Tab-separated table of C-alpha atoms in Angstrom:
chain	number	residue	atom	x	y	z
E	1	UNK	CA	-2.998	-49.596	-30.010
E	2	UNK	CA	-3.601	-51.295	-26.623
E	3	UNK	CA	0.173	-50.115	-25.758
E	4	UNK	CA	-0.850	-46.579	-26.554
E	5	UNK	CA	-3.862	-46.798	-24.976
E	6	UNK	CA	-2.041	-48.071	-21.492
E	7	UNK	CA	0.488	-45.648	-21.868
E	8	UNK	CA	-1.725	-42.501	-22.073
E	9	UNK	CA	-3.789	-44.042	-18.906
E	10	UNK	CA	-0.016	-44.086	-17.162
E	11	UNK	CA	0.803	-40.603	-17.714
E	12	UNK	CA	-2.857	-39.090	-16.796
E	13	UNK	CA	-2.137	-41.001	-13.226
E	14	UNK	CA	0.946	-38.822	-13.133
E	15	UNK	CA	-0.540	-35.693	-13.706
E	16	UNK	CA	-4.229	-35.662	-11.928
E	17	UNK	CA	-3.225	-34.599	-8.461
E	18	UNK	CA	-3.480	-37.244	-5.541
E	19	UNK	CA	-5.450	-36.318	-2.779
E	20	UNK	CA	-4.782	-37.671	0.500
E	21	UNK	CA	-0.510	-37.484	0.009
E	22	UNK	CA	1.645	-35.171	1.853
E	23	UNK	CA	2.977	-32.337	-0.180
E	24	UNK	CA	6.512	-32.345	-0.870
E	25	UNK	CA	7.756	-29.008	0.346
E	26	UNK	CA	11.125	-26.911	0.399
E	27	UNK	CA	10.425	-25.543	3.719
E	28	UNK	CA	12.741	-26.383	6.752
E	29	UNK	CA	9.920	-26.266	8.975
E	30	UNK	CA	6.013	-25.793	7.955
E	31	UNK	CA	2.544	-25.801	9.290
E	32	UNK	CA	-0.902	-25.694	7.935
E	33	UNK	CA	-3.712	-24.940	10.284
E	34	UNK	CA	-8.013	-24.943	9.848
E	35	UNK	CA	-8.568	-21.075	11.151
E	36	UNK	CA	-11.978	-21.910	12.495
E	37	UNK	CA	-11.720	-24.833	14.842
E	38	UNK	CA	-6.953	-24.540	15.124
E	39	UNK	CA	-7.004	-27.707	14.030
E	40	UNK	CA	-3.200	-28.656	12.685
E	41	UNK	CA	-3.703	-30.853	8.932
E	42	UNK	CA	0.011	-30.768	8.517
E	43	UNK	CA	3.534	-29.948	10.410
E	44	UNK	CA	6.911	-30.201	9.656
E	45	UNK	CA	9.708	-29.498	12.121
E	46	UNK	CA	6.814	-26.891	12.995
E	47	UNK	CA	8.341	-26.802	16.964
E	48	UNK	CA	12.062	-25.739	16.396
E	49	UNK	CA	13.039	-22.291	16.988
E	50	UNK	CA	14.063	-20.046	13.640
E	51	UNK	CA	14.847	-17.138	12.622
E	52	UNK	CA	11.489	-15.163	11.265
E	53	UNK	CA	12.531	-12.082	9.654
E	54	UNK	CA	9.628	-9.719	8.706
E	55	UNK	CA	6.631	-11.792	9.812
E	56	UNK	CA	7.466	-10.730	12.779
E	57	UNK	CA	5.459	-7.382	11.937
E	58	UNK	CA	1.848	-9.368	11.873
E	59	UNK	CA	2.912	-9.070	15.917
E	60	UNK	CA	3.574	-5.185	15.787
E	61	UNK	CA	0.039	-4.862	13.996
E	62	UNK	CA	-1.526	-7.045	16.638
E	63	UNK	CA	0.134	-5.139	20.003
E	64	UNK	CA	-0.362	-1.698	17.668
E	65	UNK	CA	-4.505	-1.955	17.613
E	66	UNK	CA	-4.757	-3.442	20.706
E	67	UNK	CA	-2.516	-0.468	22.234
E	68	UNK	CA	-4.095	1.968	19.457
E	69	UNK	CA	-7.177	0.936	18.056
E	70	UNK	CA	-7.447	4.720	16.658
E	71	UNK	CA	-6.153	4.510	13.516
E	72	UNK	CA	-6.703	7.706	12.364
E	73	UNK	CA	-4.618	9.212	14.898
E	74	UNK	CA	-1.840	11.601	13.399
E	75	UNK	CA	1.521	10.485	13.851
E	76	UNK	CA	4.695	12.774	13.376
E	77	UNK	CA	7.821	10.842	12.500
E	78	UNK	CA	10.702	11.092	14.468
E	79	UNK	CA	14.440	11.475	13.098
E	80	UNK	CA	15.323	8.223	14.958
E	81	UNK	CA	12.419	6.292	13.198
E	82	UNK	CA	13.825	7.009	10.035
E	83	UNK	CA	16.696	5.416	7.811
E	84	UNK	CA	16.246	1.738	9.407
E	85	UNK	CA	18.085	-0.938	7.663
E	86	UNK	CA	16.571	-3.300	4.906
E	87	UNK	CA	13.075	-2.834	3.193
E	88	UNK	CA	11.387	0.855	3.942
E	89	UNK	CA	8.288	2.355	3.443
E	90	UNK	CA	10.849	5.808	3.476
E	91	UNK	CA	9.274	7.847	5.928
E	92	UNK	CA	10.929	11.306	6.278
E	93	UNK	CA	11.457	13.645	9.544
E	94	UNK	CA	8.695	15.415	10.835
E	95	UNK	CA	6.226	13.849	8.063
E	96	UNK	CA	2.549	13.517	9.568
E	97	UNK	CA	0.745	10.658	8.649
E	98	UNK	CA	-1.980	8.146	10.286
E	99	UNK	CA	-1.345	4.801	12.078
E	100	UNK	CA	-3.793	3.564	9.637
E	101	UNK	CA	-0.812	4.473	6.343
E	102	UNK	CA	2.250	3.366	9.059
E	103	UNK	CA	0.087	-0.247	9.391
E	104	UNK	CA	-0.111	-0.132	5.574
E	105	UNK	CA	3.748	0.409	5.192
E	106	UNK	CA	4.094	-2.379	7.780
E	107	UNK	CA	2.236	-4.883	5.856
E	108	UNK	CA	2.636	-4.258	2.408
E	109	UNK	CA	5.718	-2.739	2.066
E	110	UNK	CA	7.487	-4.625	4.763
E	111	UNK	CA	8.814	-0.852	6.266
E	112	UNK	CA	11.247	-1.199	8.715
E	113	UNK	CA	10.734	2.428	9.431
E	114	UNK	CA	7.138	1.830	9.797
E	115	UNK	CA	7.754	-0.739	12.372
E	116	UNK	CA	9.720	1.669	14.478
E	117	UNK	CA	7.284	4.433	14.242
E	118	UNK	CA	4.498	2.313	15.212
E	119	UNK	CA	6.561	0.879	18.298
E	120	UNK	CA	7.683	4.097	19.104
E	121	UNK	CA	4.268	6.169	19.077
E	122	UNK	CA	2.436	3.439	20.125
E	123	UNK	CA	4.165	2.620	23.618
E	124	UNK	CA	6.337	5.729	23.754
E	125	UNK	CA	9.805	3.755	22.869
E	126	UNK	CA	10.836	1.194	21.104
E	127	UNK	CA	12.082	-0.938	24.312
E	128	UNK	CA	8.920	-0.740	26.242
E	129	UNK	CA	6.723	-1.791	22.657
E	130	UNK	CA	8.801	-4.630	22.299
E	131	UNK	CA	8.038	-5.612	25.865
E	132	UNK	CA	4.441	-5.831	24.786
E	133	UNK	CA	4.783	-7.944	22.038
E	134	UNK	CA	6.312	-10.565	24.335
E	135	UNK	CA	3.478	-10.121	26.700
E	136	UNK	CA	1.319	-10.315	23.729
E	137	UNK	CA	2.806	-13.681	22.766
E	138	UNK	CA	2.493	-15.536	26.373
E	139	UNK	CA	-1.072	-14.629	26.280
E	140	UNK	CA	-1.576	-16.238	23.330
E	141	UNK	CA	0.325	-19.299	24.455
E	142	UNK	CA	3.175	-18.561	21.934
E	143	UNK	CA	5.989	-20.818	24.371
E	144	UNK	CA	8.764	-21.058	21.819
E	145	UNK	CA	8.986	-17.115	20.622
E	146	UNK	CA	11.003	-14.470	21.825
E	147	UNK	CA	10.947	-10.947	20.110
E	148	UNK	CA	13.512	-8.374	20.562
E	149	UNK	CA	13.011	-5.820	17.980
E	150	UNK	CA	9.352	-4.747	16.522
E	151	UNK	CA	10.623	-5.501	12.633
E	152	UNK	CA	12.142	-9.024	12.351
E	153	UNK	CA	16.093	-7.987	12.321
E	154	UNK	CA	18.057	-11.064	13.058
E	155	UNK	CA	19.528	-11.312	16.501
E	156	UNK	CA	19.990	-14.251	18.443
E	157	UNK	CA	17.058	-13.659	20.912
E	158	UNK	CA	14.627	-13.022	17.976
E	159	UNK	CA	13.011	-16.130	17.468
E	160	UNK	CA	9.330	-18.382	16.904
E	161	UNK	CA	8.533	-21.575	15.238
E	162	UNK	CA	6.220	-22.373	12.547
E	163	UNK	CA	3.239	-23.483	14.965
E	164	UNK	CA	3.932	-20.149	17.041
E	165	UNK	CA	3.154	-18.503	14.349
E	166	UNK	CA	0.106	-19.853	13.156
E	167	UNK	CA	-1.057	-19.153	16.407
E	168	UNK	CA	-0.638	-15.142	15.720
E	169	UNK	CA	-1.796	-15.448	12.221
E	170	UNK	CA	-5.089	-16.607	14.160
E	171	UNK	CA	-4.899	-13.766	16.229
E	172	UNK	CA	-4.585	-11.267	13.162
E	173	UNK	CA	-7.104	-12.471	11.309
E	174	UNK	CA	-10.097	-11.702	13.981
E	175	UNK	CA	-8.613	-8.028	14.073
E	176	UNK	CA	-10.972	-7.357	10.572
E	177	UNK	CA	-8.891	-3.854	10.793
E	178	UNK	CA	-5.685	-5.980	10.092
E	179	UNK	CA	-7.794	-8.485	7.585
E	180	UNK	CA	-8.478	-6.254	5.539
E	181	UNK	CA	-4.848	-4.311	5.739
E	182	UNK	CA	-3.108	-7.543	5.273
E	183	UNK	CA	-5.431	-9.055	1.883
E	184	UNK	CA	-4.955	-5.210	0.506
E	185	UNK	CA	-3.213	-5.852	-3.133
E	186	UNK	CA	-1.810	-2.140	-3.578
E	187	UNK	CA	-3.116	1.466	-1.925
E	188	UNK	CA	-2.424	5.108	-2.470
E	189	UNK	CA	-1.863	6.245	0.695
E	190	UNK	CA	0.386	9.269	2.560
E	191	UNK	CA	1.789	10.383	-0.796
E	192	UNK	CA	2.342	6.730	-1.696
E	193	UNK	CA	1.584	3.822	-3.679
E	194	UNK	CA	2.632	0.808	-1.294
E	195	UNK	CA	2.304	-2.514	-3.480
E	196	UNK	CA	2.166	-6.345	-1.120
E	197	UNK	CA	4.630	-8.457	-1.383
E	198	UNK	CA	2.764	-11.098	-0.929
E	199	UNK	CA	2.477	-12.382	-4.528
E	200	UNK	CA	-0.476	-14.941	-3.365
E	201	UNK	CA	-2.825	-12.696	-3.597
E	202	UNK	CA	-2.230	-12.631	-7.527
E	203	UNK	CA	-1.214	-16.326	-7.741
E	204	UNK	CA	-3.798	-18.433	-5.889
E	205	UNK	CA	-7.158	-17.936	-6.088
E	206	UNK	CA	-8.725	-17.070	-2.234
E	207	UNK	CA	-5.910	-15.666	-0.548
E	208	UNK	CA	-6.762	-13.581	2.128
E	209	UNK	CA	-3.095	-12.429	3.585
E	210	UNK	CA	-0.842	-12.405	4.866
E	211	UNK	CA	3.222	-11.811	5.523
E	212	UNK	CA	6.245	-12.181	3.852
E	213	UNK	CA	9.897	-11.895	5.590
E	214	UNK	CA	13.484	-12.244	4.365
E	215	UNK	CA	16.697	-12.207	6.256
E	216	UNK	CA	19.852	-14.225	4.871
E	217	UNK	CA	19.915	-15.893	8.391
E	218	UNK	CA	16.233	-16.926	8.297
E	219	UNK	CA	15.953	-17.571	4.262
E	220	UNK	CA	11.921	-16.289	2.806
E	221	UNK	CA	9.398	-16.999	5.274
E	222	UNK	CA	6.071	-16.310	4.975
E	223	UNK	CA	2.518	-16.540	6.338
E	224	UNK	CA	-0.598	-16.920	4.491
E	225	UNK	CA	-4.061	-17.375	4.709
E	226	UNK	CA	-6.651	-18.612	1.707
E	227	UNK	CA	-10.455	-18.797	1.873
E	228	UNK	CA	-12.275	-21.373	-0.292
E	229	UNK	CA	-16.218	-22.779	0.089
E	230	UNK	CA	-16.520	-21.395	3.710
E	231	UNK	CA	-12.811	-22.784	4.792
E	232	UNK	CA	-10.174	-20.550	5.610
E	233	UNK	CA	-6.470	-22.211	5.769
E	234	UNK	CA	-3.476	-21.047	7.661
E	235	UNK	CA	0.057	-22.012	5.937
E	236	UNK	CA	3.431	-20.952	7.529
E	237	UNK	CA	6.901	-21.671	6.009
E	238	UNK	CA	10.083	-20.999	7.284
E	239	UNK	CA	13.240	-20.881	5.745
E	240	UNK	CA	11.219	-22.232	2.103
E	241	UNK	CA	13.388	-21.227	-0.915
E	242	UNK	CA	9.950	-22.015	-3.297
E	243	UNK	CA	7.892	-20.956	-0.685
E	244	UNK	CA	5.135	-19.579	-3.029
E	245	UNK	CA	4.813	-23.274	-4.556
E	246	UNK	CA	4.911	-24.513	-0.885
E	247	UNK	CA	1.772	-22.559	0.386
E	248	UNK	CA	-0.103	-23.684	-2.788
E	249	UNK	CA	0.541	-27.427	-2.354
E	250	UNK	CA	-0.252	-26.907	1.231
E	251	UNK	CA	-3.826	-25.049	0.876
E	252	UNK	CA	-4.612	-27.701	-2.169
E	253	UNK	CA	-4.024	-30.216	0.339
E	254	UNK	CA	-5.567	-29.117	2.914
E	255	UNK	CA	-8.769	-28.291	1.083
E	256	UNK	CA	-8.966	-31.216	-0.554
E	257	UNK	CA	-8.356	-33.771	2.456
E	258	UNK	CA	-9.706	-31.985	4.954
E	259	UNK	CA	-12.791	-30.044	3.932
E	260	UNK	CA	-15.470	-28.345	6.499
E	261	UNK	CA	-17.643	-30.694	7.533
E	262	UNK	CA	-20.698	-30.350	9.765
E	263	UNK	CA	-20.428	-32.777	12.741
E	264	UNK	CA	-23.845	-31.248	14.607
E	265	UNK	CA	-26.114	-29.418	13.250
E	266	UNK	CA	-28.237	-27.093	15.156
E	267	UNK	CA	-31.531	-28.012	17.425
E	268	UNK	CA	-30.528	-31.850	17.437
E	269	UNK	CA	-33.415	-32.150	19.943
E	270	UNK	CA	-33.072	-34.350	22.840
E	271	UNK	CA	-36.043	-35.099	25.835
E	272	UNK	CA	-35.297	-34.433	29.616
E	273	UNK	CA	-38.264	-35.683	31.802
E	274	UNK	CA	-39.766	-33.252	33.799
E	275	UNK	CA	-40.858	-33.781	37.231
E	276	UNK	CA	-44.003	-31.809	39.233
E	277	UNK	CA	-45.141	-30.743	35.436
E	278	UNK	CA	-48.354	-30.930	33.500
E	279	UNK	CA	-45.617	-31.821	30.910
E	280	UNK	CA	-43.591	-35.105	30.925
E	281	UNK	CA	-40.732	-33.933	28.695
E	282	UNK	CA	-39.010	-30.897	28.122
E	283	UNK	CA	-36.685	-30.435	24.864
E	284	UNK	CA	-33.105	-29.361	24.471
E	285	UNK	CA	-31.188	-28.775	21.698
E	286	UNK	CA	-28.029	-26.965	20.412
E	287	UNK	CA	-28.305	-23.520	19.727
E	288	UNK	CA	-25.777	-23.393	16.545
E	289	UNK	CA	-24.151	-25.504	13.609
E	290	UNK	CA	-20.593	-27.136	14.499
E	291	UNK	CA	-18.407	-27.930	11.800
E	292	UNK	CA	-15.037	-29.320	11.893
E	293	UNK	CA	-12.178	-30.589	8.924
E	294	UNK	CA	-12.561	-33.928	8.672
E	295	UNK	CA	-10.411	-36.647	6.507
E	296	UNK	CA	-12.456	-39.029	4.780
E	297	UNK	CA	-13.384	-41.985	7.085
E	298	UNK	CA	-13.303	-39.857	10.033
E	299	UNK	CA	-16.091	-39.930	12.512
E	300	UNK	CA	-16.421	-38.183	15.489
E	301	UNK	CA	-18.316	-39.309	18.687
E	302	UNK	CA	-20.790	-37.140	20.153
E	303	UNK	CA	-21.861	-37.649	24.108
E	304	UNK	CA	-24.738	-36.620	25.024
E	305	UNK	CA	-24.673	-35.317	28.436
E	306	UNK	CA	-28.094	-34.106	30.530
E	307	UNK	CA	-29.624	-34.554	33.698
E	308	UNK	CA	-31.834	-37.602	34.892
E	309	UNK	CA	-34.438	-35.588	35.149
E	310	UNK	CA	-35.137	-31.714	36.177
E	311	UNK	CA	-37.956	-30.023	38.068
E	312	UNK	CA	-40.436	-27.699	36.727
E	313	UNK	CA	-40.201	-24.422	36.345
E	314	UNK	CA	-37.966	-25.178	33.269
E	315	UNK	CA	-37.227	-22.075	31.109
E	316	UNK	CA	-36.473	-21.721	27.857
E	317	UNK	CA	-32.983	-20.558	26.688
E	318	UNK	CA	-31.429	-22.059	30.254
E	319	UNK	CA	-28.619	-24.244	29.944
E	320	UNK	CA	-29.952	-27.771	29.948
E	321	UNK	CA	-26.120	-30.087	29.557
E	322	UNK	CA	-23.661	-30.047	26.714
E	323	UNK	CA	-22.645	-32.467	24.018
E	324	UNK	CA	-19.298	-33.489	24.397
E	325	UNK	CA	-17.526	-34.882	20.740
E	326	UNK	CA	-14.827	-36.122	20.616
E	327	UNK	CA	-11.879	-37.504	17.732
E	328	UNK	CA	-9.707	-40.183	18.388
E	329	UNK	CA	-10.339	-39.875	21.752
E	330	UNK	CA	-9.266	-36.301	21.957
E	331	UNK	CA	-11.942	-33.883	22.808
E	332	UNK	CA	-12.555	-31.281	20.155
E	333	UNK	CA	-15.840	-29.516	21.070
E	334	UNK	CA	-18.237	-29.250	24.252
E	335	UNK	CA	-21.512	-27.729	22.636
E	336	UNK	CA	-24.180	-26.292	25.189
E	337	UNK	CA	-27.469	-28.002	25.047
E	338	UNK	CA	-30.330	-25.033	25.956
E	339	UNK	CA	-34.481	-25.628	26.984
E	340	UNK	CA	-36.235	-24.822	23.739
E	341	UNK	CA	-37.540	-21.604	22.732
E	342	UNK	CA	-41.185	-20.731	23.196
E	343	UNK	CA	-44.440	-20.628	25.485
E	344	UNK	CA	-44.840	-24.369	25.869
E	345	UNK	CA	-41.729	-24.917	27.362
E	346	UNK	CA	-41.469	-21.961	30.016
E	347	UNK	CA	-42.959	-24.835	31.969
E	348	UNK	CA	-44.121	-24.118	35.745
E	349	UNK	CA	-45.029	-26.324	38.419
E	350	UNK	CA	-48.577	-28.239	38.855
E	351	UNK	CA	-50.862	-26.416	40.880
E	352	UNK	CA	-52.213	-27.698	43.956
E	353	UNK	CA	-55.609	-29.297	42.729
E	354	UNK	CA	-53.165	-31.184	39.434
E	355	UNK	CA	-50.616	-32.088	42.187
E	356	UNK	CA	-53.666	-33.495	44.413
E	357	UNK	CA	-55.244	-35.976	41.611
E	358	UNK	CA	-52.055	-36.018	39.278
C-alpha cells in the first residue's frame, strides 16, 4: 500500500505544472514581453535576424492609421493590387470598399492583396509605403529589421528578430483601432466573412491578438498577446513548428512567475521643510500606482530624491523630486513626487509682523 501510495505522489509531481522553469519550446528564436512596463521574462535567440512572413502586416496596420487614421475612407481597388501571391482576402478590380474592411483582410485573413491596397492608397505606391514602414521601425528603435515589401514575401532584405517584434506588437496594441481589429474572431464585412487565423483566440483563454505568418523560408511565426488579472503578455515565435503550444507555455509562464505587482503605491507621502512659512513641512507624494512583474524574491529599491529644503510659496500639484527604483541595479522607473493637493499646502510666505517675532 505504502508503494502505491509513493507511486501516485510520483506521478502527481509529474503532472502539476512547475512554476518558476523555463518552457521548453519549438521555436528557433522566441520572446515574451510584460506590455505595460517592456519588461523581457523570457528570450531565446530573440536578436538574430529571420525571416517573418505575414507578421510583417501588424507594421502595414501601424504606418496605415498613422498615415490614414480615416478608416472609413472609400478605397477603389486597383488592377495591380489584385491577384498577389499566397493567402488573399480576393479583392476584385474597381471594387470600393473602406480601409477599415482592407485592415480587416490584413489581419484576419492574412490578404496579400489587402496589404498592397493599403500601401498603395495609403502613400500613393507601394515603394514609397514601404519606405515608411522602415521609418516607422527606426522610430521605434526596431535596429535589426528591414522591410521591403508591405506583406511579409520572403526576400533577402525582408527581415526582424523576435525582440523587434515585440517592440511593434507594443506599438499595435496602443492603436485601440488595431486592438480591437486584431482580437476580432470573425466579421461580415465588404461582402465577406473574413475568419482569424489566429486560433488563440479560441484556444487560450485571454487572448487579445494578434498575427500569424507562414513562408516555407521563415516556417509559422506568430505574435500574440493574452490579458489575464490586469496583465497583458507579449509572446513572439519565429520559425515554431508547435507554435500554438509555444505561446501557451510561454503566457502560463509568464503569468505565473512574473505576476503584476505593485512596487509604489500612490500618495506615499514624504515631508520637505519649508523655509519663511507659518508651516514647517510641506508634503509630497506620488500622484499614481506603479506596478511592475516581479519574480518571487524580487525587491526593488526605491530612492527617494527631494530637496533639503524649499521656500514658501509652495504650491500644490508642482513638482517637488522623483523616486527613483531601481532592480538589480538597473533603473526601471523615475516616479514624480508632486506638493499635495489642497488649501493648506498652497503655502505663502510669512508676513512681515510673523517674520519680525517668528
Amino acid at each position: 500500500m505504502k508503494r502505491w501510495c509513493a507511486l501516485l505522489l510520483v506521478l502527481s509531481l509529474l503532472v502539476l505544472p512547475v512554476y518558476g522553469a523555463e518552457p521548453t519550446l519549438s521555436a528557433h528564436s522566441a520572446i515574451l514581453m510584460d506590455l505595460e512596463s517592456g519588461r523581457v521574462l523570457y528570450e531565446k535567440n530573440a536578436r538574430e535576424r529571420r525571416s517573418i512572413a505575414s507578421i510583417t502586416k501588424l507594421m502595414t496596420a501601424l504606418v496605415a492609421v498613422e498615415l490614414h487614421p480615416d478608416l472609413s475612407s472609400v478605397v477603389t481597388v486597383k488592377r495591380e493590387w489584385t491577384g498577389a501571391e499566397g493567402s488573399s482576402m480576393y479583392l476584385k478590380p474597381e471594387e470600393e470598399l473602406t480601409l477599415e474592411a482592407l485592415l480587416y483582410g490584413l489581419l484576419l485573413s492574412s490578404g496579400n492583396d489587402a496589404a498592397l491596397a493599403i500601401a498603395g492608397y495609403c502613400a500613393g505606391d507601394i515603394g514609397t509605403f514601404v519606405e515608411e514602414m522602415n521609418k516607422k521601425a527606426a522610430q521605434l528603435g526596431m535596429n535589426d529589421t528591414h522591410f521591403a515589401n508591405p506583406n511579409g514575401l520572403d526576400d533577402p532584405q525582408h527581415y526582424s528578430t523576435a525582440a523587434d517584434m515585440a517592440i511593434l506588437a507594443r506599438a499595435v496594441l496602443e492603436r485601440e483601432e488595431l486592438r480591437v481589429i486584431a482580437s476580432t474572431r470573425s466579421v461580415s464585412i465588404a461582402g465577406r466573412t473574413l475568419v482569424n487565423h489566429n486560433k488563440l483566440l479560441w484556444r487560450y483563454e485571454g487572448c487579445t491578438g494578434l498575427k500569424t505568418g507562414y513562408t516555407d523560408e521563415a516556417g509559422r511565426t506568430l505574435v500574440s498577446s493574452a490579458l489575464r488579472d490586469g496583465q497583458e503578455l507579449i509572446a513572439v515565435t519565429l520559425n515554431a513548428p508547435n507554435d500554438w503550444a509555444d505561446h501557451a507555455a510561454l503566457f502560463d509562464y509568464g503569468f505565473a512567475t512574473y505576476p503584476r505587482t505593485l512596487v509604489k503605491a500612490a500618495g506615499a507621502w514624504v515631508d520637505i521643510p519649508v523655509a519663511n512659512s507659518l508651516c514647517r513641512f510641506v508634503r509630497a507624494g506620488t500622484a499614481a500606482e506603479f506596478y511592475y512583474p516581479l519574480a518571487q524574491g524580487e525587491e526593488p529599491e526605491q530612492t527617494i530624491q527631494t530637496p533639503q529644503q524649499v521656500t514658501a510659496p509652495v504650491l500644490a500639484g508642482f513638482p517637488a523630486g522623483r523616486v527613483v527604483i531601481t532592480l538589480n541595479g538597473d533603473e526601471i522607473a523615475q516616479l514624480p513626487l508632486l506638493y499635495e493637493t489642497g488649501a493648506a499646502n498652497n503655502l505663502a510666505p510669512k508676513g512681515w509682523l510673523a517674520r519680525l517675532f517668528g
